[in-house]
Amino acid sequence: MPIDATKPYDESNIFARILRGELPCTKVYENEFALAFNDIKPAAPVHILVIPKGPYVSWDDFSARGSAEEIAGFVKAVGHVAREAGLVEPGYRLLANVGMNGGQEVPHLHVHIFGGAGLGPMLAR
Ligand code: AMP
């Protein structure tokens, strides 16, 4: 069930629990701004989620409330993870679902990195 991205941050969401170490993840990368881990239900041969360390519901929330340092650190982390995964030369796709129409399921900002194969059209038609 997609979430309402205008709601306040919910500290009990699954990615907050992963950040606190209460739930496991298959970690790919971590620094002071971001944690990257494999998606539990991969939709492509490479499917990594990158989340900011701070409590941001969505891309909308992060872009409005995140500090310049957090935003720069997060964007750089996404690029670093994709490079380290060897995705630049073959190419890859980034996706951040926001709210109901975006189909966002987890109310903590996450950028999906998809790669490892041709990904087809941008959206189903
Ligand atoms: P979204 O629909 O953009 O909110 O995507 C949520 C993503 O989180 C989905 O691709 C799920 O497979 C993934 N996911 C949910 N729970 C976990 C988890 N515990 N570990 C890793 N990925 C998860």
PDB file of C-alpha atoms and ligand atoms in Angstrom:
ATOM      1  CA  MET A   1       0.000   0.000   0.000  1.00  0.00           C
ATOM      2  CA  PRO A   2       1.651   3.269  -1.066  1.00  0.00           C
ATOM      3  CA  ILE A   3       2.264   5.863   1.605  1.00  0.00           C
ATOM      4  CA  ASP A   4       1.145   9.465   1.959  1.00  0.00           C
ATOM      5  CA  ALA A   5       4.468  11.329   1.608  1.00  0.00           C
ATOM      6  CA  THR A   6       3.077  14.427   3.350  1.00  0.00           C
ATOM      7  CA  LYS A   7       2.816  12.599   6.704  1.00  0.00           C
ATOM      8  CA  PRO A   8       5.451  13.249   9.407  1.00  0.00           C
ATOM      9  CA  TYR A   9       8.448  10.907   9.592  1.00  0.00           C
ATOM     10  CA  ASP A  10       7.625   7.577  11.263  1.00  0.00           C
ATOM     11  CA  GLU A  11      10.608   6.361  13.345  1.00  0.00           C
ATOM     12  CA  SER A  12       9.267   2.781  13.244  1.00  0.00           C
ATOM     13  CA  ASN A  13       9.556   2.394   9.450  1.00  0.00           C
ATOM     14  CA  ILE A  14      11.589  -0.568   8.213  1.00  0.00           C
ATOM     15  CA  PHE A  15      14.519   1.468   6.870  1.00  0.00           C
ATOM     16  CA  ALA A  16      14.786   3.442  10.134  1.00  0.00           C
ATOM     17  CA  ARG A  17      15.029   0.069  11.881  1.00  0.00           C
ATOM     18  CA  ILE A  18      17.757  -1.047   9.459  1.00  0.00           C
ATOM     19  CA  LEU A  19      19.647   2.211  10.144  1.00  0.00           C
ATOM     20  CA  ARG A  20      19.429   1.573  13.904  1.00  0.00           C
ATOM     21  CA  GLY A  21      20.735  -1.972  13.400  1.00  0.00           C
ATOM     22  CA  GLU A  22      17.469  -3.528  14.630  1.00  0.00           C
ATOM     23  CA  LEU A  23      16.935  -5.343  11.315  1.00  0.00           C
ATOM     24  CA  PRO A  24      19.586  -6.884   9.061  1.00  0.00           C
ATOM     25  CA  CYS A  25      20.462  -5.790   5.556  1.00  0.00           C
ATOM     26  CA  THR A  26      22.970  -6.830   2.919  1.00  0.00           C
ATOM     27  CA  LYS A  27      25.156  -3.759   3.163  1.00  0.00           C
ATOM     28  CA  VAL A  28      26.899  -2.526   0.034  1.00  0.00           C
ATOM     29  CA  TYR A  29      28.273   0.806   1.303  1.00  0.00           C
ATOM     30  CA  GLU A  30      28.005   3.159   4.252  1.00  0.00           C
ATOM     31  CA  ASN A  31      29.355   6.586   5.125  1.00  0.00           C
ATOM     32  CA  GLU A  32      28.202   9.422   7.386  1.00  0.00           C
ATOM     33  CA  PHE A  33      25.466  10.468   4.941  1.00  0.00           C
ATOM     34  CA  ALA A  34      24.131   7.256   3.433  1.00  0.00           C
ATOM     35  CA  LEU A  35      23.619   3.517   3.732  1.00  0.00           C
ATOM     36  CA  ALA A  36      23.337   1.325   0.630  1.00  0.00           C
ATOM     37  CA  PHE A  37      22.047  -2.255   0.681  1.00  0.00           C
ATOM     38  CA  ASN A  38      20.610  -4.816  -1.696  1.00  0.00           C
ATOM     39  CA  ASP A  39      16.864  -4.747  -2.273  1.00  0.00           C
ATOM     40  CA  ILE A  40      15.241  -7.781  -0.649  1.00  0.00           C
ATOM     41  CA  LYS A  41      13.130  -8.389  -3.782  1.00  0.00           C
ATOM     42  CA  PRO A  42      15.382  -7.445  -6.699  1.00  0.00           C
ATOM     43  CA  ALA A  43      13.691  -6.197  -9.849  1.00  0.00           C
ATOM     44  CA  ALA A  44      16.934  -6.315 -11.896  1.00  0.00           C
ATOM     45  CA  PRO A  45      20.224  -8.282 -11.677  1.00  0.00           C
ATOM     46  CA  VAL A  46      21.629  -5.344  -9.678  1.00  0.00           C
ATOM     47  CA  HIS A  47      19.089  -3.624  -7.419  1.00  0.00           C
ATOM     48  CA  ILE A  48      20.580  -1.512  -4.656  1.00  0.00           C
ATOM     49  CA  LEU A  49      18.765   0.916  -2.363  1.00  0.00           C
ATOM     50  CA  VAL A  50      20.563   4.009  -1.087  1.00  0.00           C
ATOM     51  CA  ILE A  51      19.047   5.808   1.893  1.00  0.00           C
ATOM     52  CA  PRO A  52      20.095   8.972   3.719  1.00  0.00           C
ATOM     53  CA  LYS A  53      21.059   8.652   7.388  1.00  0.00           C
ATOM     54  CA  GLY A  54      18.672  11.442   8.396  1.00  0.00           C
ATOM     55  CA  PRO A  55      14.904  11.120   8.987  1.00  0.00           C
ATOM     56  CA  TYR A  56      13.452  12.084   5.605  1.00  0.00           C
ATOM     57  CA  VAL A  57      10.174  10.649   4.334  1.00  0.00           C
ATOM     58  CA  SER A  58      10.792  11.141   0.636  1.00  0.00           C
ATOM     59  CA  TRP A  59      12.723  12.972  -2.053  1.00  0.00           C
ATOM     60  CA  ASP A  60      10.311  15.849  -1.518  1.00  0.00           C
ATOM     61  CA  ASP A  61      11.038  16.018   2.221  1.00  0.00           C
ATOM     62  CA  PHE A  62      14.804  15.663   1.713  1.00  0.00           C
ATOM     63  CA  SER A  63      15.034  18.320  -0.978  1.00  0.00           C
ATOM     64  CA  ALA A  64      13.011  20.717   1.201  1.00  0.00           C
ATOM     65  CA  ARG A  65      14.574  20.087   4.638  1.00  0.00           C
ATOM     66  CA  GLY A  66      17.947  18.432   4.025  1.00  0.00           C
ATOM     67  CA  SER A  67      21.061  20.516   4.533  1.00  0.00           C
ATOM     68  CA  ALA A  68      23.318  21.278   1.576  1.00  0.00           C
ATOM     69  CA  GLU A  69      25.930  19.000   3.173  1.00  0.00           C
ATOM     70  CA  GLU A  70      23.490  16.093   3.573  1.00  0.00           C
ATOM     71  CA  ILE A  71      22.187  16.465   0.029  1.00  0.00           C
ATOM     72  CA  ALA A  72      25.660  16.676  -1.495  1.00  0.00           C
ATOM     73  CA  GLY A  73      26.856  13.738   0.629  1.00  0.00           C
ATOM     74  CA  PHE A  74      23.870  11.618  -0.352  1.00  0.00           C
ATOM     75  CA  VAL A  75      24.083  12.383  -4.075  1.00  0.00           C
ATOM     76  CA  LYS A  76      27.803  11.609  -4.039  1.00  0.00           C
ATOM     77  CA  ALA A  77      27.131   8.333  -2.206  1.00  0.00           C
ATOM     78  CA  VAL A  78      24.626   7.239  -4.876  1.00  0.00           C
ATOM     79  CA  GLY A  79      27.190   7.940  -7.606  1.00  0.00           C
ATOM     80  CA  HIS A  80      29.929   6.154  -5.675  1.00  0.00           C
ATOM     81  CA  VAL A  81      27.811   3.030  -5.163  1.00  0.00           C
ATOM     82  CA  ALA A  82      26.918   2.858  -8.866  1.00  0.00           C
ATOM     83  CA  ARG A  83      30.574   3.291  -9.877  1.00  0.00           C
ATOM     84  CA  GLU A  84      31.756   0.659  -7.390  1.00  0.00           C
ATOM     85  CA  ALA A  85      29.120  -1.748  -8.730  1.00  0.00           C
ATOM     86  CA  GLY A  86      30.606  -1.335 -12.225  1.00  0.00           C
ATOM     87  CA  LEU A  87      27.436   0.169 -13.620  1.00  0.00           C
ATOM     88  CA  VAL A  88      28.697   3.291 -15.361  1.00  0.00           C
ATOM     89  CA  GLU A  89      29.976   1.791 -18.600  1.00  0.00           C
ATOM     90  CA  PRO A  90      27.003  -0.544 -19.212  1.00  0.00           C
ATOM     91  CA  GLY A  91      24.608   2.069 -17.813  1.00  0.00           C
ATOM     92  CA  TYR A  92      22.016   2.036 -15.084  1.00  0.00           C
ATOM     93  CA  ARG A  93      18.799   3.640 -13.840  1.00  0.00           C
ATOM     94  CA  LEU A  94      17.956   5.651 -10.717  1.00  0.00           C
ATOM     95  CA  LEU A  95      14.429   5.796  -9.319  1.00  0.00           C
ATOM     96  CA  ALA A  96      12.922   7.508  -6.280  1.00  0.00           C
ATOM     97  CA  ASN A  97       9.219   6.859  -5.810  1.00  0.00           C
ATOM     98  CA  VAL A  98       7.322   9.596  -3.966  1.00  0.00           C
ATOM     99  CA  GLY A  99       3.931   9.101  -2.315  1.00  0.00           C
ATOM    100  CA  MET A 100       0.763   7.502  -3.597  1.00  0.00           C
ATOM    101  CA  ASN A 101       1.051   8.024  -7.354  1.00  0.00           C
ATOM    102  CA  GLY A 102       4.768   7.210  -7.211  1.00  0.00           C
ATOM    103  CA  GLY A 103       3.978   3.883  -5.503  1.00  0.00           C
ATOM    104  CA  GLN A 104       6.299   4.590  -2.542  1.00  0.00           C
ATOM    105  CA  GLU A 105       5.951   1.752  -0.003  1.00  0.00           C
ATOM    106  CA  VAL A 106       8.568   2.638   2.632  1.00  0.00           C
ATOM    107  CA  PRO A 107       8.342   6.102   4.231  1.00  0.00           C
ATOM    108  CA  HIS A 108      12.093   6.780   4.374  1.00  0.00           C
ATOM    109  CA  LEU A 109      13.698   8.247   1.236  1.00  0.00           C
ATOM    110  CA  HIS A 110      15.379   5.611  -0.880  1.00  0.00           C
ATOM    111  CA  VAL A 111      16.921   5.805  -4.315  1.00  0.00           C
ATOM    112  CA  HIS A 112      16.788   2.575  -6.278  1.00  0.00           C
ATOM    113  CA  ILE A 113      19.837   1.774  -8.421  1.00  0.00           C
ATOM    114  CA  PHE A 114      18.963  -0.723 -11.151  1.00  0.00           C
ATOM    115  CA  GLY A 115      21.489  -2.296 -13.510  1.00  0.00           C
ATOM    116  CA  GLY A 116      23.139  -5.437 -14.767  1.00  0.00           C
ATOM    117  CA  ALA A 117      20.931  -5.801 -17.857  1.00  0.00           C
ATOM    118  CA  GLY A 118      18.973  -3.747 -20.345  1.00  0.00           C
ATOM    119  CA  LEU A 119      16.150  -2.214 -18.335  1.00  0.00           C
ATOM    120  CA  GLY A 120      13.600  -1.662 -21.079  1.00  0.00           C
ATOM    121  CA  PRO A 121      11.307   1.337 -21.347  1.00  0.00           C
ATOM    122  CA  MET A 122      11.239   3.890 -18.565  1.00  0.00           C
ATOM    123  CA  LEU A 123       7.627   3.124 -17.628  1.00  0.00           C
ATOM    124  CA  ALA A 124       5.167   0.399 -18.563  1.00  0.00           C
ATOM    125  CA  ARG A 125       2.826   1.709 -21.292  1.00  0.00           C
TER     126      ARG A 125
HETATM  127  P1  AMP B   1       9.333   1.692  -2.929  1.00  0.00           P
HETATM  128  O1  AMP B   1       8.156   1.023  -3.594  1.00  0.00           O
HETATM  129  O2  AMP B   1      10.037   2.670  -3.853  1.00  0.00           O
HETATM  130  O3  AMP B   1       8.958   2.293  -1.610  1.00  0.00           O
HETATM  131  O4  AMP B   1      10.398   0.554  -2.698  1.00  0.00           O
HETATM  132  C1  AMP B   1      10.547  -0.138  -1.507  1.00  0.00           C
HETATM  133  C2  AMP B   1      11.574  -1.214  -1.755  1.00  0.00           C
HETATM  134  O5  AMP B   1      12.063  -1.667  -0.527  1.00  0.00           O
HETATM  135  C3  AMP B   1      11.043  -2.426  -2.513  1.00  0.00           C
HETATM  136  O6  AMP B   1      11.797  -2.610  -3.704  1.00  0.00           O
HETATM  137  C4  AMP B   1      11.238  -3.581  -1.522  1.00  0.00           C
HETATM  138  O7  AMP B   1      11.594  -4.793  -2.141  1.00  0.00           O
HETATM  139  C5  AMP B   1      12.344  -3.038  -0.647  1.00  0.00           C
HETATM  140  N1  AMP B   1      12.417  -3.584   0.715  1.00  0.00           N
HETATM  141  C6  AMP B   1      11.418  -3.690   1.601  1.00  0.00           C
HETATM  142  N2  AMP B   1      11.869  -4.203   2.762  1.00  0.00           N
HETATM  143  C7  AMP B   1      13.198  -4.395   2.599  1.00  0.00           C
HETATM  144  C8  AMP B   1      14.234  -4.894   3.435  1.00  0.00           C
HETATM  145  N3  AMP B   1      14.000  -5.308   4.694  1.00  0.00           N
HETATM  146  N4  AMP B   1      15.483  -4.976   2.933  1.00  0.00           N
HETATM  147  C9  AMP B   1      15.740  -4.585   1.674  1.00  0.00           C
HETATM  148  N5  AMP B   1      14.799  -4.090   0.834  1.00  0.00           N
HETATM  149  C10 AMP B   1      13.544  -4.013   1.289  1.00  0.00           C
END
